[in-house]
């Protein structure tokens, strides 16, 4: 759901890494120059990305409250054993699954449909495109405060809209365990469909119009054009948006934390919220680290499997076609 | 044009407008609720939730605009975003230049190391990051937010910049070398100015990322001095939980800078996001 800028690029970048050096590129620079250009980024990266991630991997094997030097109370796999029996953690996985399924079934098709619509020429389409992207640029935490007021239990705006439509009775939008996750999904859709729509729009614009013209000359109907040209050629974009949506869902924090803190009774809790609560509220640093590692592994395994089986042919095609025969 | 096709076109356009209109209502309603709600009082919000404000109250907006805390948080957000952007773009451009235009042993390995950083969700690192920042005594300091944000922005920025730098013809560099420019002068006086569009794109991405950042400031900035706007909005809501109209005015004004920025940088924002999402 949350399109963090994608992990795909790391792979695409790497795949293109071995371009043959052109003239003038083979120079050997002085070691001092090299070091001066590399050092700032490398130090920053080691200190604030690599060391913390490795440190999380280390502390996950200890019982530790985070105080006083390095952890000493080695616990082996205990934290991970607790993890796989933890109902909140297992619930997090279920909630990720549900939001993922809903996103793919509702949010992405809606974005796709609107993108196809806005690809057509009609007056005002630029205004619509600009408007639909607005929610995406708003800060998640601020959006969450806004929707907290809209779905307020004290006769909020959502209740008033329902009453205006003639439906009576209040709904515990954010306090009913059965519906809170669907309300959050609705907000996520509001916030993120515009991002996916923009990607679809860009993908659609990359399909050459000649294909449609040629097919029309051969007598293809509108439905056939969509089925046999648009859909297959939009494949790569669709697969990437699915990827971004899943990775974003796994990492979901800001919006849900500000809106419900994961409640009521964990009904809307996400992996990152569980980690935050365990680590920063309860001081169970070891256990929270194990949760971090689980989150990392889930993203990593998903990314690897997805790239291996779903995206591989796309990135190959994309690289060879956009980069003039890079191998 | 025959009557038939004209009619078909009108029908088609009507369909477009209905669908686009419905989506517009879906998107605009929450924002209009915030905008108009800030002009209502709490009684109006209760009894006239759907209508226009009557009368229009401007005091909630004026209160927020007269609130020193709001301006300080806004200033903090701007400062932290600008510093993050400057650091990440400068550091990434330097190393991307080396990756793109020099050959040395271990180059690809080093690049892969940076690129692999894309695989680390920020939430994974936030806990150990907190402990490390505590050790360096960087909690409650803007650097405690700026440096980790810049570090996590490196992978994407390096990947985008490197691929752009590679496509600058070698002849340009040769000409500069013949004119006596060393790597430093070439980098600062030729490469960076030639790369202005892509620098703008990565800068916009870094600015937006920092502006929206919530989890890191939440754990690092527990004292009010350096707190940023997203933290401010959630706190304001906690403080004035019964005064919905006041909070809506605060929310609306907190969203305004992003909306204005979007109006001006829309092209860079969209091109940055789509080039990432569709190509690589």
PDB file of N, CA and C in Angstrom, chain A residues 6 48 55 76 89 108 168 179 213 264 279 310:
ATOM      1  N   UNK A   6      11.154   2.153  -4.486  1.00  0.00           N
ATOM      2  CA  UNK A   6      11.225   0.703  -4.548  1.00  0.00           C
ATOM      3  C   UNK A   6      12.600   0.099  -4.380  1.00  0.00           C
ATOM      4  N   UNK A  48      24.988   4.852  10.152  1.00  0.00           N
ATOM      5  CA  UNK A  48      23.556   5.021  10.411  1.00  0.00           C
ATOM      6  C   UNK A  48      22.674   4.031   9.667  1.00  0.00           C
ATOM      7  N   UNK A  55      23.464  -4.421  14.255  1.00  0.00           N
ATOM      8  CA  UNK A  55      23.263  -4.379  15.702  1.00  0.00           C
ATOM      9  C   UNK A  55      21.914  -5.008  16.076  1.00  0.00           C
ATOM     10  N   UNK A  76      20.097 -17.034  23.039  1.00  0.00           N
ATOM     11  CA  UNK A  76      19.953 -17.943  21.902  1.00  0.00           C
ATOM     12  C   UNK A  76      18.760 -17.577  21.058  1.00  0.00           C
ATOM     13  N   UNK A  89       2.029 -11.056  16.973  1.00  0.00           N
ATOM     14  CA  UNK A  89       2.865 -11.151  15.769  1.00  0.00           C
ATOM     15  C   UNK A  89       2.148 -11.917  14.664  1.00  0.00           C
ATOM     16  N   UNK A 108      -5.713  -1.190  -6.334  1.00  0.00           N
ATOM     17  CA  UNK A 108      -4.972  -1.150  -7.596  1.00  0.00           C
ATOM     18  C   UNK A 108      -5.900  -1.139  -8.812  1.00  0.00           C
ATOM     19  N   UNK A 168     -29.240   5.737   9.877  1.00  0.00           N
ATOM     20  CA  UNK A 168     -29.131   6.203  11.247  1.00  0.00           C
ATOM     21  C   UNK A 168     -28.221   5.298  12.059  1.00  0.00           C
ATOM     22  N   UNK A 179     -14.369  -3.780  12.219  1.00  0.00           N
ATOM     23  CA  UNK A 179     -14.329  -2.934  11.030  1.00  0.00           C
ATOM     24  C   UNK A 179     -13.133  -1.993  10.974  1.00  0.00           C
ATOM     25  N   UNK A 213      -3.346   1.624 -33.643  1.00  0.00           N
ATOM     26  CA  UNK A 213      -3.766   1.954 -34.999  1.00  0.00           C
ATOM     27  C   UNK A 213      -3.751   0.721 -35.883  1.00  0.00           C
ATOM     28  N   UNK A 264      -8.363  -1.197  18.461  1.00  0.00           N
ATOM     29  CA  UNK A 264      -8.520  -1.658  19.852  1.00  0.00           C
ATOM     30  C   UNK A 264      -8.046  -3.105  20.019  1.00  0.00           C
ATOM     31  N   UNK A 279       9.751  -2.356  21.946  1.00  0.00           N
ATOM     32  CA  UNK A 279      11.061  -1.749  22.134  1.00  0.00           C
ATOM     33  C   UNK A 279      11.007  -0.452  22.910  1.00  0.00           C
ATOM     34  N   UNK A 310       8.624 -13.258 -10.677  1.00  0.00           N
ATOM     35  CA  UNK A 310       7.629 -12.393 -11.311  1.00  0.00           C
ATOM     36  C   UNK A 310       8.270 -11.279 -12.128  1.00  0.00           C
TER      37      UNK A 310
END
